[in-house]
Each structure stands twice: as C-alpha cells, then as structure tokens.
Short mmCIF file of C-alpha atoms and ligand atoms in Angstrom, two decimals:
data_model
loop_
_atom_site.label_atom_id
_atom_site.label_comp_id
_atom_site.label_asym_id
_atom_site.label_seq_id
_atom_site.Cartn_x
_atom_site.Cartn_y
_atom_site.Cartn_z
CA MET A 1 309.47 7.44 -181.25
CA LYS A 2 312.20 8.64 -178.42
CA LYS A 3 315.11 6.12 -177.96
CA ILE A 4 315.72 5.94 -174.39
CA ALA A 5 319.09 6.66 -172.24
CA LEU A 6 320.92 3.51 -172.10
CA HIS A 7 321.53 3.95 -168.01
CA TRP A 8 317.31 4.61 -168.07
CA GLN A 9 317.85 0.97 -169.71
CA ILE A 10 320.66 0.14 -167.56
CA LEU A 11 318.78 0.78 -164.37
CA LEU A 12 315.48 -0.84 -165.02
CA GLY A 13 316.58 -4.17 -165.43
CA MET A 14 318.27 -2.98 -162.75
CA VAL A 15 315.25 -3.35 -161.19
CA LEU A 16 313.59 -5.74 -162.94
CA GLY A 17 316.08 -8.31 -161.94
CA VAL A 18 316.40 -7.59 -157.84
CA LEU A 19 311.84 -8.34 -158.36
CA ALA A 20 312.16 -10.88 -160.57
CA GLY A 21 314.64 -12.89 -157.89
CA LEU A 22 312.76 -11.72 -155.29
CA LEU A 23 309.32 -13.38 -156.72
CA MET A 24 311.33 -16.40 -158.21
CA THR A 25 312.13 -16.86 -153.95
CA GLN A 26 308.23 -17.31 -153.56
CA PHE A 27 308.24 -20.57 -155.02
CA SER A 28 310.29 -23.68 -155.30
CA GLY A 29 312.14 -24.94 -157.63
CA GLY A 30 312.12 -20.62 -158.30
CA ARG A 31 315.99 -20.53 -156.99
CA GLU A 32 317.61 -23.10 -159.06
CA ILE A 33 315.63 -21.86 -162.11
CA VAL A 34 316.89 -18.17 -162.37
CA GLN A 35 320.39 -19.84 -161.11
CA ASN A 36 320.13 -22.78 -164.41
CA TRP A 37 318.66 -20.57 -166.84
CA ILE A 38 319.38 -17.32 -166.17
CA LYS A 39 322.22 -16.67 -164.63
CA PRO A 40 324.68 -17.67 -166.95
CA PHE A 41 323.36 -14.62 -169.14
CA GLY A 42 324.81 -12.44 -167.00
CA THR A 43 328.40 -14.49 -166.73
CA ILE A 44 328.32 -14.56 -170.46
CA PHE A 45 327.58 -10.96 -170.15
CA ILE A 46 330.36 -10.48 -167.92
CA ASN A 47 332.66 -12.17 -169.64
CA SER A 48 332.65 -11.07 -172.82
CA LEU A 49 333.54 -7.55 -171.32
CA LYS A 50 336.73 -9.27 -168.98
CA LEU A 51 337.43 -10.83 -172.11
CA ILE A 52 337.90 -6.97 -173.78
CA ALA A 53 340.07 -5.95 -171.80
CA VAL A 54 343.81 -7.24 -172.28
CA PRO A 55 343.61 -6.40 -175.71
CA LEU A 56 341.69 -2.89 -175.10
CA ILE A 57 344.60 -1.69 -172.57
CA LEU A 58 347.26 -2.95 -175.01
CA ALA A 59 345.92 -0.82 -178.06
CA SER A 60 344.83 2.14 -176.02
CA LEU A 61 348.28 2.75 -174.78
CA ILE A 62 350.00 2.14 -176.89
CA LYS A 63 348.86 4.11 -179.00
CA GLY A 64 348.54 6.77 -176.35
CA VAL A 65 351.43 6.58 -174.94
CA SER A 66 352.33 6.58 -178.20
CA ASP A 67 350.90 9.42 -179.63
CA LEU A 68 352.38 11.45 -176.88
CA LYS A 69 355.92 11.96 -178.16
CA ASP A 70 357.70 12.67 -176.05
CA ILE A 71 358.83 11.03 -172.85
CA SER A 72 359.23 13.69 -170.64
CA LYS A 73 354.84 14.39 -171.54
CA LEU A 74 355.08 10.81 -170.17
CA SER A 75 356.31 11.22 -166.74
CA LYS A 76 354.66 14.35 -166.03
CA MET A 77 351.09 12.72 -166.64
CA GLY A 78 352.55 9.59 -164.64
CA GLY A 79 353.21 11.43 -161.26
CA ARG A 80 350.76 13.73 -161.70
CA THR A 81 347.94 10.23 -162.33
CA ILE A 82 349.87 8.94 -158.97
CA GLY A 83 350.05 11.53 -156.58
CA ILE A 84 345.85 12.25 -157.64
CA TYR A 85 345.84 9.10 -156.80
CA ILE A 86 347.09 7.87 -153.55
CA MET A 87 346.22 11.56 -152.96
CA THR A 88 342.37 10.95 -153.07
CA THR A 89 342.43 7.54 -151.63
CA VAL A 90 344.14 8.89 -147.99
CA ILE A 91 340.64 11.47 -147.88
CA ALA A 92 338.14 8.58 -148.44
CA VAL A 93 340.20 6.39 -145.26
CA SER A 94 340.16 10.21 -142.97
CA ILE A 95 335.87 10.05 -143.90
CA GLY A 96 335.61 6.26 -143.76
CA LEU A 97 337.45 6.49 -139.68
CA ALA A 98 336.05 9.84 -138.76
CA LEU A 99 332.97 8.46 -139.20
CA VAL A 100 333.28 4.95 -138.04
CA ASN A 101 334.03 6.63 -134.51
CA ILE A 102 331.02 9.40 -134.46
CA ILE A 103 328.55 6.52 -135.62
CA LYS A 104 330.04 3.37 -134.10
CA PRO A 105 328.31 0.85 -135.51
CA GLY A 106 330.01 -1.76 -133.19
CA ASN A 107 328.56 -0.89 -130.18
CA SER A 108 325.48 -0.74 -131.39
CA ILE A 109 326.45 -4.96 -131.34
CA SER A 110 324.77 -8.03 -128.85
CA GLU A 111 327.35 -10.16 -127.57
CA ASN A 112 324.39 -12.77 -129.01
CA THR A 113 324.27 -11.54 -133.01
CA ARG A 114 328.27 -11.54 -133.00
CA GLN A 115 328.78 -14.65 -131.73
CA GLU A 116 325.97 -15.76 -134.06
CA LEU A 117 327.74 -14.00 -136.92
CA VAL A 118 330.32 -16.21 -135.90
CA GLN A 119 329.79 -18.98 -136.64
CA ASN A 120 327.36 -18.71 -139.57
CA TYR A 121 330.54 -17.47 -141.73
CA SER A 122 333.22 -19.00 -139.96
CA SER A 123 334.47 -21.34 -143.22
CA ASP A 124 334.50 -18.73 -145.42
CA ALA A 125 336.15 -15.85 -143.81
CA GLU A 126 338.57 -19.05 -143.21
CA LYS A 127 339.47 -18.58 -147.14
CA TYR A 128 339.43 -15.42 -147.12
CA LYS A 129 342.38 -15.67 -143.88
CA GLU A 130 344.58 -17.70 -146.40
CA GLU A 131 343.78 -16.10 -149.36
CA ALA A 132 345.35 -13.19 -147.51
CA ALA A 133 347.92 -15.15 -145.94
CA LYS A 134 349.65 -16.02 -149.37
CA GLN A 135 349.66 -12.88 -149.84
CA LYS A 136 351.74 -11.52 -146.83
CA GLU A 137 354.41 -13.86 -147.23
CA SER A 138 355.89 -13.12 -150.24
CA GLY A 139 359.43 -9.67 -150.02
CA PRO A 140 358.46 -6.43 -149.88
CA LEU A 141 359.36 -5.93 -152.93
CA GLN A 142 357.40 -9.15 -154.84
CA ALA A 143 354.27 -6.04 -155.46
CA LEU A 144 357.32 -4.18 -158.19
CA VAL A 145 358.58 -7.69 -159.12
CA ASP A 146 355.00 -8.44 -159.96
CA ILE A 147 354.78 -5.49 -161.84
CA VAL A 148 357.55 -7.19 -164.43
CA PRO A 149 356.63 -9.98 -166.63
CA ASP A 150 358.50 -12.77 -167.55
CA ASN A 151 356.28 -13.50 -170.61
CA ILE A 152 353.99 -10.84 -172.17
CA PHE A 153 351.39 -13.91 -173.68
CA GLY A 154 351.51 -15.75 -170.06
CA ALA A 155 350.18 -12.64 -168.72
CA ALA A 156 348.00 -11.52 -170.89
CA THR A 157 345.90 -15.11 -170.62
CA GLU A 158 344.92 -13.82 -167.17
CA ASN A 159 343.39 -10.34 -166.33
CA LYS A 160 344.61 -10.29 -162.45
CA ASN A 161 347.09 -9.57 -164.05
CA MET A 162 346.35 -6.46 -165.66
CA LEU A 163 349.88 -3.58 -164.28
CA GLN A 164 351.40 -6.89 -166.08
CA ILE A 165 349.77 -5.07 -169.84
CA ILE A 166 351.10 -2.35 -168.11
CA PHE A 167 353.44 -2.04 -168.08
CA PHE A 168 354.02 -3.55 -171.06
CA ALA A 169 352.15 -1.66 -173.19
CA MET A 170 353.54 1.58 -171.71
CA PHE A 171 357.16 0.15 -172.56
CA PHE A 172 355.67 -0.91 -176.12
CA GLY A 173 354.97 2.48 -176.96
CA ILE A 174 358.03 4.42 -175.71
CA GLY A 175 359.83 2.30 -177.88
CA LEU A 176 357.91 2.84 -180.30
CA ILE A 177 358.31 7.19 -179.12
CA LEU A 178 362.02 6.22 -180.21
CA ILE A 179 361.90 4.72 -183.10
CA PRO A 180 362.19 6.62 -186.18
CA ASP A 181 358.43 7.16 -187.99
CA ASP A 182 358.43 5.90 -191.39
CA LYS A 183 359.29 2.47 -189.02
CA SER A 184 356.84 3.31 -186.55
CA LYS A 185 353.92 4.80 -188.55
CA PRO A 186 352.19 1.05 -189.39
CA VAL A 187 353.12 -0.32 -186.08
CA LYS A 188 350.84 2.90 -185.26
CA ASP A 189 348.12 2.72 -187.83
CA PHE A 190 347.73 -0.80 -186.49
CA PHE A 191 347.40 -0.60 -182.91
CA ASP A 192 345.27 2.89 -184.15
CA GLY A 193 342.71 0.48 -186.10
CA PHE A 194 342.83 -2.08 -183.70
CA ASN A 195 341.54 0.63 -180.69
CA GLU A 196 338.83 1.70 -183.25
CA VAL A 197 337.43 -2.06 -183.55
CA ILE A 198 337.49 -2.73 -179.29
CA LEU A 199 335.50 0.66 -178.89
CA LYS A 200 332.91 -0.15 -181.92
CA MET A 201 332.51 -4.54 -179.66
CA ILE A 202 332.76 -2.21 -176.19
CA ASP A 203 329.13 -0.57 -177.34
CA LEU A 204 327.68 -3.76 -178.91
CA ILE A 205 328.25 -5.19 -175.69
CA MET A 206 326.57 -2.23 -173.95
CA LEU A 207 323.77 -2.94 -175.96
CA ALA A 208 323.39 -6.01 -174.19
CA ALA A 209 322.98 -4.53 -170.61
CA PRO A 210 320.43 -4.03 -169.47
CA TYR A 211 319.41 -8.07 -169.79
CA GLY A 212 323.43 -8.77 -168.71
CA VAL A 213 322.36 -6.85 -164.98
CA PHE A 214 319.50 -8.91 -165.48
CA ALA A 215 320.58 -11.54 -165.10
CA LEU A 216 323.10 -10.40 -162.46
CA LEU A 217 320.72 -8.60 -159.67
CA ALA A 218 318.78 -11.80 -159.89
CA ALA A 219 320.60 -14.29 -159.26
CA LEU A 220 322.45 -12.32 -156.74
CA VAL A 221 318.95 -12.48 -155.07
CA VAL A 222 318.56 -15.74 -155.43
CA GLU A 223 322.33 -16.32 -153.48
CA SER A 224 321.80 -13.76 -150.80
CA PRO A 225 321.66 -15.16 -146.81
CA SER A 226 317.95 -14.23 -145.34
CA VAL A 227 317.69 -10.41 -144.09
CA ASP A 228 317.92 -10.72 -140.82
CA LEU A 229 321.14 -10.78 -140.60
CA PHE A 230 321.27 -7.53 -142.89
CA LYS A 231 319.70 -6.27 -139.60
CA ALA A 232 322.16 -6.57 -136.89
CA LEU A 233 324.80 -4.95 -139.71
CA VAL A 234 322.12 -1.51 -140.12
CA TRP A 235 324.76 1.08 -138.47
CA TYR A 236 327.59 -1.12 -139.74
CA THR A 237 326.40 -0.66 -143.11
CA PHE A 238 324.50 3.04 -143.27
CA THR A 239 328.04 4.10 -142.00
CA VAL A 240 330.25 2.30 -144.91
CA VAL A 241 327.36 4.24 -147.67
CA LEU A 242 326.90 7.19 -146.12
CA GLY A 243 330.31 6.86 -146.38
CA LEU A 244 330.59 6.30 -150.32
CA LEU A 245 327.88 8.70 -150.33
CA LEU A 246 330.58 11.44 -149.60
CA MET A 247 332.32 10.43 -151.70
CA ILE A 248 330.59 11.12 -155.18
CA VAL A 249 329.48 14.76 -153.38
CA PHE A 250 333.47 14.86 -152.90
CA TYR A 251 334.35 14.41 -156.75
CA ASN A 252 331.70 16.09 -157.97
CA PHE A 253 332.55 19.55 -156.01
CA ILE A 254 335.79 18.34 -158.10
CA VAL A 255 335.01 17.93 -160.61
CA MET A 256 333.10 21.53 -160.66
CA ILE A 257 335.53 23.24 -159.01
CA PHE A 258 338.48 21.97 -161.13
CA THR A 259 337.17 20.68 -164.94
CA LYS A 260 333.88 23.39 -164.68
CA LYS A 261 331.81 20.37 -165.56
CA SER A 262 328.32 20.97 -163.20
CA PRO A 263 327.52 17.52 -161.47
CA ALA A 264 324.24 16.50 -163.67
CA GLU A 265 327.30 16.67 -166.76
CA PHE A 266 329.38 14.95 -164.88
CA PHE A 267 327.29 11.63 -163.38
CA LYS A 268 325.27 11.92 -167.14
CA GLY A 269 328.59 11.08 -168.55
CA ILE A 270 329.82 8.76 -166.12
CA SER A 271 327.02 7.39 -165.15
CA PRO A 272 326.59 3.27 -167.35
CA ALA A 273 330.35 2.87 -166.39
CA GLN A 274 328.31 3.53 -162.61
CA LEU A 275 325.52 1.08 -163.05
CA LEU A 276 327.15 -1.52 -164.72
CA ALA A 277 329.82 -1.02 -161.97
CA PHE A 278 327.11 -1.76 -159.03
CA SER A 279 325.85 -4.90 -161.05
CA THR A 280 329.84 -7.07 -161.57
CA SER A 281 331.52 -5.43 -158.44
CA SER A 282 334.38 -5.50 -160.17
CA SER A 283 336.13 -2.31 -161.50
CA ALA A 284 338.42 -4.75 -163.64
CA ALA A 285 334.85 -5.86 -165.89
CA THR A 286 333.83 -2.37 -166.50
CA LEU A 287 336.95 -0.40 -166.98
CA PRO A 288 336.34 -0.70 -171.04
CA VAL A 289 333.13 1.18 -170.18
CA THR A 290 334.64 3.94 -168.42
CA MET A 291 337.08 4.33 -171.12
CA GLU A 292 334.47 5.31 -173.13
CA ARG A 293 332.59 6.95 -171.97
CA VAL A 294 335.54 8.99 -170.11
CA THR A 295 336.43 9.77 -174.08
CA GLU A 296 333.69 10.04 -175.86
CA HIS A 297 331.10 11.49 -173.38
CA LEU A 298 333.25 13.27 -170.31
CA GLY A 299 335.25 15.25 -173.50
CA VAL A 300 339.02 13.64 -171.61
CA ASP A 301 342.14 12.80 -174.70
CA GLU A 302 342.38 9.16 -174.98
CA GLU A 303 346.30 10.48 -174.43
CA VAL A 304 345.88 10.68 -170.78
CA SER A 305 342.52 7.68 -170.10
CA SER A 306 344.27 5.49 -171.47
CA PHE A 307 346.50 5.66 -168.98
CA VAL A 308 345.39 7.21 -166.23
CA LEU A 309 342.04 4.79 -166.11
CA PRO A 310 344.12 0.43 -166.62
CA ILE A 311 346.47 1.95 -163.70
CA GLY A 312 343.33 3.78 -161.96
CA ALA A 313 341.06 0.09 -162.73
CA THR A 314 344.15 -1.63 -161.03
CA ILE A 315 345.89 -0.01 -157.72
CA ASN A 316 343.07 3.66 -157.38
CA MET A 317 340.10 1.91 -155.31
CA ASP A 318 338.68 4.99 -153.13
CA GLY A 319 336.01 3.22 -151.93
CA THR A 320 336.94 -0.28 -151.01
CA SER A 321 339.65 2.17 -149.02
CA LEU A 322 337.27 3.39 -147.20
CA TYR A 323 335.08 0.48 -146.17
CA GLN A 324 338.95 -1.08 -145.15
CA ALA A 325 338.93 1.10 -142.33
CA VAL A 326 335.23 1.50 -141.36
CA ALA A 327 335.86 -1.80 -140.99
CA ALA A 328 337.77 -2.22 -139.26
CA VAL A 329 337.02 -0.16 -136.37
CA PHE A 330 333.95 -1.62 -136.29
CA ILE A 331 334.96 -4.96 -136.10
CA ALA A 332 337.25 -4.10 -132.81
CA GLN A 333 333.63 -1.88 -131.41
CA ALA A 334 332.19 -4.82 -131.79
CA PHE A 335 334.80 -6.68 -130.42
CA GLY A 336 334.88 -5.09 -127.29
CA MET A 337 338.78 -2.58 -128.38
CA ASP A 338 340.32 0.41 -128.09
CA LEU A 339 341.76 1.90 -131.08
CA SER A 340 344.33 4.34 -129.97
CA LEU A 341 344.69 7.56 -132.39
CA SER A 342 348.14 6.62 -133.29
CA VAL A 343 346.01 2.82 -134.28
CA GLN A 344 343.75 4.34 -136.52
CA LEU A 345 347.26 6.74 -138.17
CA GLY A 346 347.95 3.31 -139.24
CA ILE A 347 344.98 2.12 -140.46
CA ILE A 348 345.44 5.31 -143.32
CA VAL A 349 348.72 3.62 -144.11
CA THR A 350 347.45 0.02 -144.37
CA ALA A 351 343.97 0.70 -145.67
CA THR A 352 345.88 3.08 -148.93
CA LEU A 353 348.23 0.47 -149.09
CA ALA A 354 345.78 -2.63 -149.01
CA SER A 355 343.26 -0.98 -151.06
CA ILE A 356 346.09 -0.18 -154.30
CA GLY A 357 346.14 -4.29 -153.56
CA SER A 358 343.22 -5.10 -154.20
CA ALA A 359 342.17 -7.70 -157.47
CA ALA A 360 339.63 -5.06 -159.00
CA VAL A 361 337.40 -8.45 -159.16
CA PRO A 362 334.81 -8.88 -156.81
CA GLY A 363 335.24 -9.43 -153.08
CA ALA A 364 339.30 -9.10 -153.64
CA GLY A 365 338.72 -5.33 -150.24
CA MET A 366 338.12 -8.11 -148.05
CA VAL A 367 340.79 -10.08 -148.45
CA MET A 368 342.88 -7.26 -147.94
CA LEU A 369 340.75 -6.42 -144.95
CA VAL A 370 342.28 -8.86 -143.20
CA ILE A 371 345.99 -7.47 -143.58
CA VAL A 372 344.36 -4.32 -142.34
CA LEU A 373 342.92 -6.58 -138.62
CA GLY A 374 346.64 -8.40 -139.00
CA GLN A 375 348.72 -4.94 -139.17
CA ALA A 376 346.09 -3.11 -136.32
CA GLY A 377 346.11 -6.26 -133.95
CA ILE A 378 342.09 -7.17 -134.49
CA PRO A 379 340.90 -10.32 -134.69
CA GLU A 380 340.61 -11.82 -137.77
CA ALA A 381 338.11 -14.39 -136.92
CA GLY A 382 336.07 -10.47 -136.93
CA LEU A 383 335.63 -10.91 -140.88
CA ALA A 384 332.98 -12.98 -139.97
CA LEU A 385 330.56 -10.54 -138.36
CA ILE A 386 330.45 -8.86 -141.71
CA PHE A 387 330.84 -11.37 -144.61
CA ALA A 388 327.16 -11.01 -145.34
CA ILE A 389 326.94 -7.93 -145.86
CA ASP A 390 329.71 -7.95 -147.88
CA ARG A 391 328.20 -8.54 -151.58
CA PRO A 392 325.92 -5.36 -151.61
CA LEU A 393 328.82 -3.09 -150.20
CA ASP A 394 331.02 -4.92 -153.01
CA MET A 395 328.77 -3.46 -155.10
CA CYS A 396 328.89 0.18 -154.08
CA ARG A 397 332.34 0.48 -153.19
CA THR A 398 333.15 -0.45 -156.41
CA THR A 399 330.48 2.25 -157.29
CA VAL A 400 332.29 4.02 -155.92
CA ASN A 401 336.37 3.08 -157.10
CA VAL A 402 335.32 3.26 -161.40
CA THR A 403 333.67 8.03 -160.33
CA GLY A 404 337.05 8.05 -158.94
CA ASP A 405 339.47 7.24 -161.26
CA ALA A 406 336.85 8.68 -163.72
CA THR A 407 338.17 12.12 -161.56
CA VAL A 408 340.91 11.49 -162.65
CA SER A 409 341.56 11.14 -165.36
CA MET A 410 339.43 14.58 -166.14
CA LEU A 411 341.35 16.04 -163.15
CA VAL A 412 344.59 14.70 -165.08
CA ALA A 413 343.85 16.22 -168.71
CA LYS A 414 342.69 19.35 -167.47
CA SER A 415 346.57 19.94 -165.30
CA ILE A 416 348.18 19.47 -169.20
CA ASP A 417 345.67 20.78 -171.76
CA LYS A 418 343.33 18.27 -172.50
CA LEU A 419 339.59 17.20 -171.76
CA HIS A 420 338.02 18.54 -174.61
CA GLN A 421 334.52 18.64 -176.13
CA PRO A 422 333.54 15.82 -175.80
CA LYS A 423 332.81 14.26 -179.12
CA VAL A 424 329.28 13.13 -178.40
CA LYS A 425 327.35 15.54 -177.31
CA ASP A 426 323.64 14.04 -177.15
CA TRP A 427 324.06 11.59 -174.43
CA ASN A 428 321.21 9.84 -175.03
CA ASP A 429 323.41 7.38 -176.74
CA ASN A 430 322.74 5.66 -179.76
CA TYR A 431 324.32 2.60 -179.53
CA PRO A 432 325.77 0.98 -181.25
CA LYS A 433 326.82 4.73 -183.43
CA LYS A 434 326.68 5.54 -187.11
N1 LIG B 501 334.91 -5.04 -156.30
C1 LIG B 501 336.00 -3.72 -156.10
C2 LIG B 501 336.40 -3.42 -156.90
O1 LIG B 501 336.63 -4.57 -158.45
C3 LIG B 501 337.52 -4.10 -155.02
C4 LIG B 501 337.05 -4.58 -154.19
O2 LIG B 501 335.96 -4.03 -153.30
O3 LIG B 501 336.67 -6.19 -153.75
O4 LIG B 501 336.67 -2.42 -157.92
#
C-alpha cells in the first residue's frame, strides 16, 4: 500500500486532535482526561525536538562553517543573510500596518467589550509587562553582550541561548578553517558523523509527529477560553491572518522568481515544518525539521542551511513583526487614539527590532509587543484586549516565521550557487530513510 505523505499524516493528526479536544469538553471529567493522559505525549514530543536543537546547531554549524574553507565566504554569506532577513521583516511590518489602517479592526470594539476584555485578562497582561520590563532595564549594548557566553556548557543548558551557541559554533568553525588540514580532518570527520546521527534522530522523532500534534492540539482545545470572547476579536484576527497569508504569497513569489521553484514544489518541501510550527508555536522547536526539509527536500546546501536557519529561527520573525504592528495599532484604535504617521513609522523600526529580540518560543512575540506599545505611547493595558486570541495567532505567525527562514535560506543559497537538486526527490517521504 502506498504510504500517506508525512504532511497529510500530520494534518490528520491535527484535525483528529481538535475533534478529540472538542469531544472531550462535552462531558465532565473530559478536560482532565486530556490534560492528564493526552497532553503529556505532546509535551514529550516537543521536548524531544527541543532536545535536538543545541546538538544540531553545534554539529551542523561547525561542519557548515569549516566546509567553507575560507573566511571571506562566511562574511559574504553573513552579510546577505542579515540583509535579506531585515528586508523581509520590514516588508512584513509594512503589510501589517497597511492592512490595519485600511481595515481598522479596533473601531469595531464596543466600549463594553473593551472593558470586559481588559478586566478578564489584566492579570495575565501584568505578567507579560513584568517580563518586558526586565528586558527593557538592560543597557543598549546588552543584546550584543548576550551573544558571547562566558561558559559554553552553561550556554548549552538553555535553549533560550541559541545565539550564544551559534556564536561558539561559528568561532569554533573559523578556528577549524585556520588550522592545518591534518589536524582539522579528524575533528571535521567527528562533527560530520555527529551531524548524521542527529539528522537520523530527527527522522525518528518525525515518525511520532502525527501523534505528537494530535496530543498538542487536543490539549490546546480543552484549555482554550470560551468562543464568545473570540467573536469580539474577529476583525483583528482577520487582519492578522490576512497579513500572514499575504506573506506566504510573497514568499512563494520570490522563491519562484529567484529560484524557479514552483509554489507546489516549495510547499511540498516545507509543509511538514510549517505544520509543526503551527502545532508547537515555536520556531526553535521546529528548527530541526526545518533544517532537514530545507536541506534534503528543497536542495539548499548544508553549508548554507546550517548557517542561515539557526540564525533565522532566532532573529527573523516576519510573522511576529507583522502581528506586533497590527496589534499595536489595533489597541490604539480600540482606545480611540489616532496615531500620527511618524508614530507609525516608529512602529516599523520598533516592531522590526522587537521581532529580532523575540525568543523563538510560544508567546514571546507578545512580551516584546509591550515594548512596541511603550515606544508608541499606546496603553500597555491594551495587551489584555488581545490575550484571548493570542495562542491561535501565535500558531499562525510561527508558521510564517519558519516559512520566511526557509525562503531566505533558498535565496542565499541561490545567490552563491549552493542550491542543488534535492537529495530526496520523492517527497512522499519514507521516514526513516533507508
Ligand atoms: N512563537 C513565535 C516563534 O517561535 C514567536 C512569537 O511570535 O511569539 O516564532
């Protein structure tokens, strides 16, 4: 019998998860059953993906950088990567701002609903404000200081410190380029083999993906707030989702123009990573799968993907920046504020920076939104307005974040002639391979 393609299996897992969650909320005790007996499997699945992230970055980046053979190639690739990342983020924020100004979702919120939302969610919003305050306290160069760890083992104990791991791996890789071949060869061979093992582990984890997403979504459904609250936010949701869809169209368009790959090919290659991003709301947890798909199914040379993708997962968040722009203006509209053009231009800058600063984990975009609101003089209490719908939107924006990283990796690869025919032609994957 022909095996069902992985992305269909994952999709089926998601749909069944939502249905199971809805069913279980219908009778008493159902919620607890899901929380106690189903949710843990989702947690195990996410943990196993996160578990792979640090060793994967270390192995693949060290291998990738040392394969470059000379350092000028690294700086060329680095410059392009950062340049394109910033460009796509600015485009995303601009699309968000344009849409929210045209649709004006904040004007459709009545005074009563606004007060109700603020009351219901003000304590949750408080927590986010506290977290953002901690980030704001640090000096202007703190972000730079944070990139250089004082202890590699310390850095490797926290997935949050991804940039520190990237820094160490690149530094190590550069050292490896600079020593004589007979000395570097055994080290390279070691990381080469290590990398293969990690990729195989990802294949194995992906076997469990349909079950993992089933558990994650069932738990999400039983834990989500009542549907009534969502109704008030329908225009806001529509604006964010429309913007995110436009970003997906934009990515397909530039992939087609620059790499000559059709949207169908691109979609077939990247969809399992997109579905996983949607289910986990975390670019960091999805990173191992994004790497595997981009390298083996979209033909990006490992030299490029191992460099561009981990950096992208941490700093390139187009979906998040678009959402932050829409959310900020939506809150201002709901509070009856008129934002001047200069304030809106300021939002382009702060949302771009805030998305770079957002961690690749669920809800991080909302923490950094506090900073965007603060800069634009919009009441931070407004965070409570969008709380109810944040998780579903987080799922959507994470999907866009991951798609953006994949797109940029293809563009960078193409620009330095490192985009090949994919290794796995039959995208109807057979996990594990061989
Ligand atoms: N969850 C998002 C990500 O991991 C970040 C965010 O917008 O909250 O990419």
